[in-house]
GROMACS .gro file of C-alpha atoms in nm:
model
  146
    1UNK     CA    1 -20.417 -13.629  13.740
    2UNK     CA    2 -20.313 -13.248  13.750
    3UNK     CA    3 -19.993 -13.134  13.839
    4UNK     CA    4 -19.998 -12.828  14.028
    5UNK     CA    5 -19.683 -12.559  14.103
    6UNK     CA    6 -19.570 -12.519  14.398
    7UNK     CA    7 -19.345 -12.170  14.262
    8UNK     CA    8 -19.480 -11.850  14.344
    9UNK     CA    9 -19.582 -11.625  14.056
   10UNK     CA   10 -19.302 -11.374  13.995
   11UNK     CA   11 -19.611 -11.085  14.213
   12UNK     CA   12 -19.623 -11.291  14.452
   13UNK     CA   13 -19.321 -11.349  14.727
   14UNK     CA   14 -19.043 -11.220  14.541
   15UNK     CA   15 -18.941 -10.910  14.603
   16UNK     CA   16 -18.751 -10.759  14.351
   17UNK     CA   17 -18.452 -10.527  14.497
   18UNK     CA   18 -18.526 -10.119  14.382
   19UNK     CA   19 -18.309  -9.947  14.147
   20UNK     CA   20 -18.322  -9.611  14.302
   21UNK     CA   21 -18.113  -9.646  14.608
   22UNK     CA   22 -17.863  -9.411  14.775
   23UNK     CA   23 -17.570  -9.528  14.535
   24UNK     CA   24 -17.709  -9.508  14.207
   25UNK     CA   25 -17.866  -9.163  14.285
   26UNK     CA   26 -17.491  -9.043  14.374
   27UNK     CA   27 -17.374  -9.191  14.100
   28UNK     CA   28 -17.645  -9.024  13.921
   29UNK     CA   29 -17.545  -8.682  14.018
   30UNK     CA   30 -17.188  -8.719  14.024
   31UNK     CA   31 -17.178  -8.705  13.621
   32UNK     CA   32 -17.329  -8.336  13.603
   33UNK     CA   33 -17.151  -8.258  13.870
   34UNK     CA   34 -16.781  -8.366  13.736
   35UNK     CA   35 -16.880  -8.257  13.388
   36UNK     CA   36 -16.945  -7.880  13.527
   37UNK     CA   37 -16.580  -7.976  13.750
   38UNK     CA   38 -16.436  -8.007  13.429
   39UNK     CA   39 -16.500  -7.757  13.215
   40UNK     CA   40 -16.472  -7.489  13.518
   41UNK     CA   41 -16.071  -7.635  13.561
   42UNK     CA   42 -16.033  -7.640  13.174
   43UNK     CA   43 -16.165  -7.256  13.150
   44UNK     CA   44 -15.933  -7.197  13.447
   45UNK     CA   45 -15.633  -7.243  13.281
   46UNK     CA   46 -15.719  -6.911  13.049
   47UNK     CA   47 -15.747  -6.722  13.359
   48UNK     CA   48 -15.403  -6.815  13.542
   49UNK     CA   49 -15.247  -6.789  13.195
   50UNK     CA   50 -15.350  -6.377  13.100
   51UNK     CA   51 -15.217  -6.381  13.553
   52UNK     CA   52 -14.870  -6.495  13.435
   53UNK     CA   53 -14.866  -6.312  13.125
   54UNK     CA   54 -14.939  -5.994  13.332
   55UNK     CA   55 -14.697  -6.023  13.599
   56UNK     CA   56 -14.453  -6.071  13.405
   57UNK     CA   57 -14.530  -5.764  13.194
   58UNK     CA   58 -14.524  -5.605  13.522
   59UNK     CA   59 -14.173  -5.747  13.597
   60UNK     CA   60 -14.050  -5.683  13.247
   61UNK     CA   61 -13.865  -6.031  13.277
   62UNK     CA   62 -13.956  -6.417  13.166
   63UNK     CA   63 -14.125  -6.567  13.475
   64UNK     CA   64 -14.157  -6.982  13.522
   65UNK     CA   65 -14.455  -7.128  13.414
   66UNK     CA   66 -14.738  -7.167  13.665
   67UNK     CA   67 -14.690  -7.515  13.732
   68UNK     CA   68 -15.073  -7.480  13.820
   69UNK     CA   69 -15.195  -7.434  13.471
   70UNK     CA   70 -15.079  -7.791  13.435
   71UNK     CA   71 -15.262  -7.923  13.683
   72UNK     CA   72 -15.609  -7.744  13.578
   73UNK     CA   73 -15.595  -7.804  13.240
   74UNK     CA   74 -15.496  -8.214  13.307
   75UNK     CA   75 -15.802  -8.177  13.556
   76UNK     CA   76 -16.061  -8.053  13.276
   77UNK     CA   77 -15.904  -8.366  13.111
   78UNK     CA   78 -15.982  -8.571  13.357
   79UNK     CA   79 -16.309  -8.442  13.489
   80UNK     CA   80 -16.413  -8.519  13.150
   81UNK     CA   81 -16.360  -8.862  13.116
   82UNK     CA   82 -16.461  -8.929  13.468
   83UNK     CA   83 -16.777  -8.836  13.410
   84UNK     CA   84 -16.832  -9.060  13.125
   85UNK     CA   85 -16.693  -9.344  13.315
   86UNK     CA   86 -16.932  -9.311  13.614
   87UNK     CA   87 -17.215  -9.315  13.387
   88UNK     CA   88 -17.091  -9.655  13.170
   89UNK     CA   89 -17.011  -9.819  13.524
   90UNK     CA   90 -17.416  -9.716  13.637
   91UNK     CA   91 -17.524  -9.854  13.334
   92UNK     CA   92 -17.390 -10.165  13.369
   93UNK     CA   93 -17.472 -10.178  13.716
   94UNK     CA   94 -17.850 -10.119  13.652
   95UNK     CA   95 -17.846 -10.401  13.309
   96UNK     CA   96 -17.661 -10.653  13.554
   97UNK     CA   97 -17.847 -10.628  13.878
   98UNK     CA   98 -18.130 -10.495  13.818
   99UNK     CA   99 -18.166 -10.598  13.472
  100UNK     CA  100 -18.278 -10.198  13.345
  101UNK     CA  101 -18.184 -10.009  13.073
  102UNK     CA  102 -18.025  -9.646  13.150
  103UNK     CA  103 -18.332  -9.507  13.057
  104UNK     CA  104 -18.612  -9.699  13.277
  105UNK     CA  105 -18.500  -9.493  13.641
  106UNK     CA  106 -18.472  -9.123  13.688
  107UNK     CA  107 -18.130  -9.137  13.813
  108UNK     CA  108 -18.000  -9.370  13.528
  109UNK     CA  109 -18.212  -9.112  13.252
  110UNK     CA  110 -18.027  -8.797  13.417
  111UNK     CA  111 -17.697  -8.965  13.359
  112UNK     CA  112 -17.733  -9.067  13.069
  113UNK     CA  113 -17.842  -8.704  12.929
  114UNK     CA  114 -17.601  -8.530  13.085
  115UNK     CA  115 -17.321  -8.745  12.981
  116UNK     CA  116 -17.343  -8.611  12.673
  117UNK     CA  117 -17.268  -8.290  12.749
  118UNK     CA  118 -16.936  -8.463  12.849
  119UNK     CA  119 -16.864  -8.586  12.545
  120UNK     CA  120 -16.902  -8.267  12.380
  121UNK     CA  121 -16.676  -8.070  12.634
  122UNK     CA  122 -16.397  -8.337  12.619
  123UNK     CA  123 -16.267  -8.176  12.273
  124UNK     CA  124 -16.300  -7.859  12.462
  125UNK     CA  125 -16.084  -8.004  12.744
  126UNK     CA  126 -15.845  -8.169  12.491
  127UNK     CA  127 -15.778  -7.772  12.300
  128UNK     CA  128 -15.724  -7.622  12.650
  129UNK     CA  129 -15.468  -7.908  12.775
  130UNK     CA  130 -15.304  -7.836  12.431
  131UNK     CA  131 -15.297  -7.448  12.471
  132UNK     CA  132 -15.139  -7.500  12.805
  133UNK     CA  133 -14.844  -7.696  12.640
  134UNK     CA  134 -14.834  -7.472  12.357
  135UNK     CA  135 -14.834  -7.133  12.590
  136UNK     CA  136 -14.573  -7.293  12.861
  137UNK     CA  137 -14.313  -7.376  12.492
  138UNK     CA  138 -14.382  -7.088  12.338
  139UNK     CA  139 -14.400  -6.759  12.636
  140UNK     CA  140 -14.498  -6.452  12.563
  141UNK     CA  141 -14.355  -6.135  12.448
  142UNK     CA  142 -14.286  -5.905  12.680
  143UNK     CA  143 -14.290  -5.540  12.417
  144UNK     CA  144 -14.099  -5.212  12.382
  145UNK     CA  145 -14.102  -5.097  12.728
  146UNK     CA  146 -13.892  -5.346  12.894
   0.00000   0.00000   0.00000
């Protein structure tokens, strides 16, 4: 006597749930999008540091340091490492429930490529957050004429 099964084949009646949905596209293009965040507020900080150096040329006097330097350069910082984290947490969200690699959907494959630009603009970040500590200790000098 023959035993038959009375389990669908894996085609037939299952439904397996689709990868590319709404949240992993975001995800997707969140991690270009906070990568080019990042190195925009870590290139910032060169432009509001020659603004202070300037004015206080102008004033012939030591002025505070912009406070806002600070906060762009720990932004570039953290931009940076965003980005890389939003593309290890869509990673593991497409192995565990979908059961994909990175690779095998278009949004996973753009996040994963552009990541890396991330992790070559993090020691880029990392110099800038140190040349704002270094320029806030160190001031500038302000010449002759004062």
């Amino acid at each position: 006597m023959a035993t038959t099964s009375t389990t669908p084949a894996p085609s037939e009646g299952t439904a397996r749930p689709r990868a590319v949905t709404l949240g992993t596209v975001t995800a997707a293009l969140m991690v270009p999008l906070l990568i080019v965040a990042g190195v925009a507020a870590s290139l910032h900080t060169q432009e509001i540091q020659h603004e202070w150096a300037d004015r206080q040329r102008e004033a012939c006097r030591h002025l505070p340091f912009p406070m806002a330097e600070y906060a762009a350069g720990w932004a570039g910082a953290v931009l940076g490492v965003a980005a890389v984290a939003v593309c290890v947490l869509l990673a593991r969200r497409l192995r565990g429930r979908y059961g994909l690699r990175l690779g095998e959907t278009w949004p996973g494959l753009l996040a994963g490529t552009t990541v890396w630009f991330s992790v070559l603009a993090l020691p880029m970040e990392l110099i800038q957050l140190y040349v704002v500590y270094s320029a806030a200790a160190s001031g500038i000098s302000l010449g002759d004429g004062c």
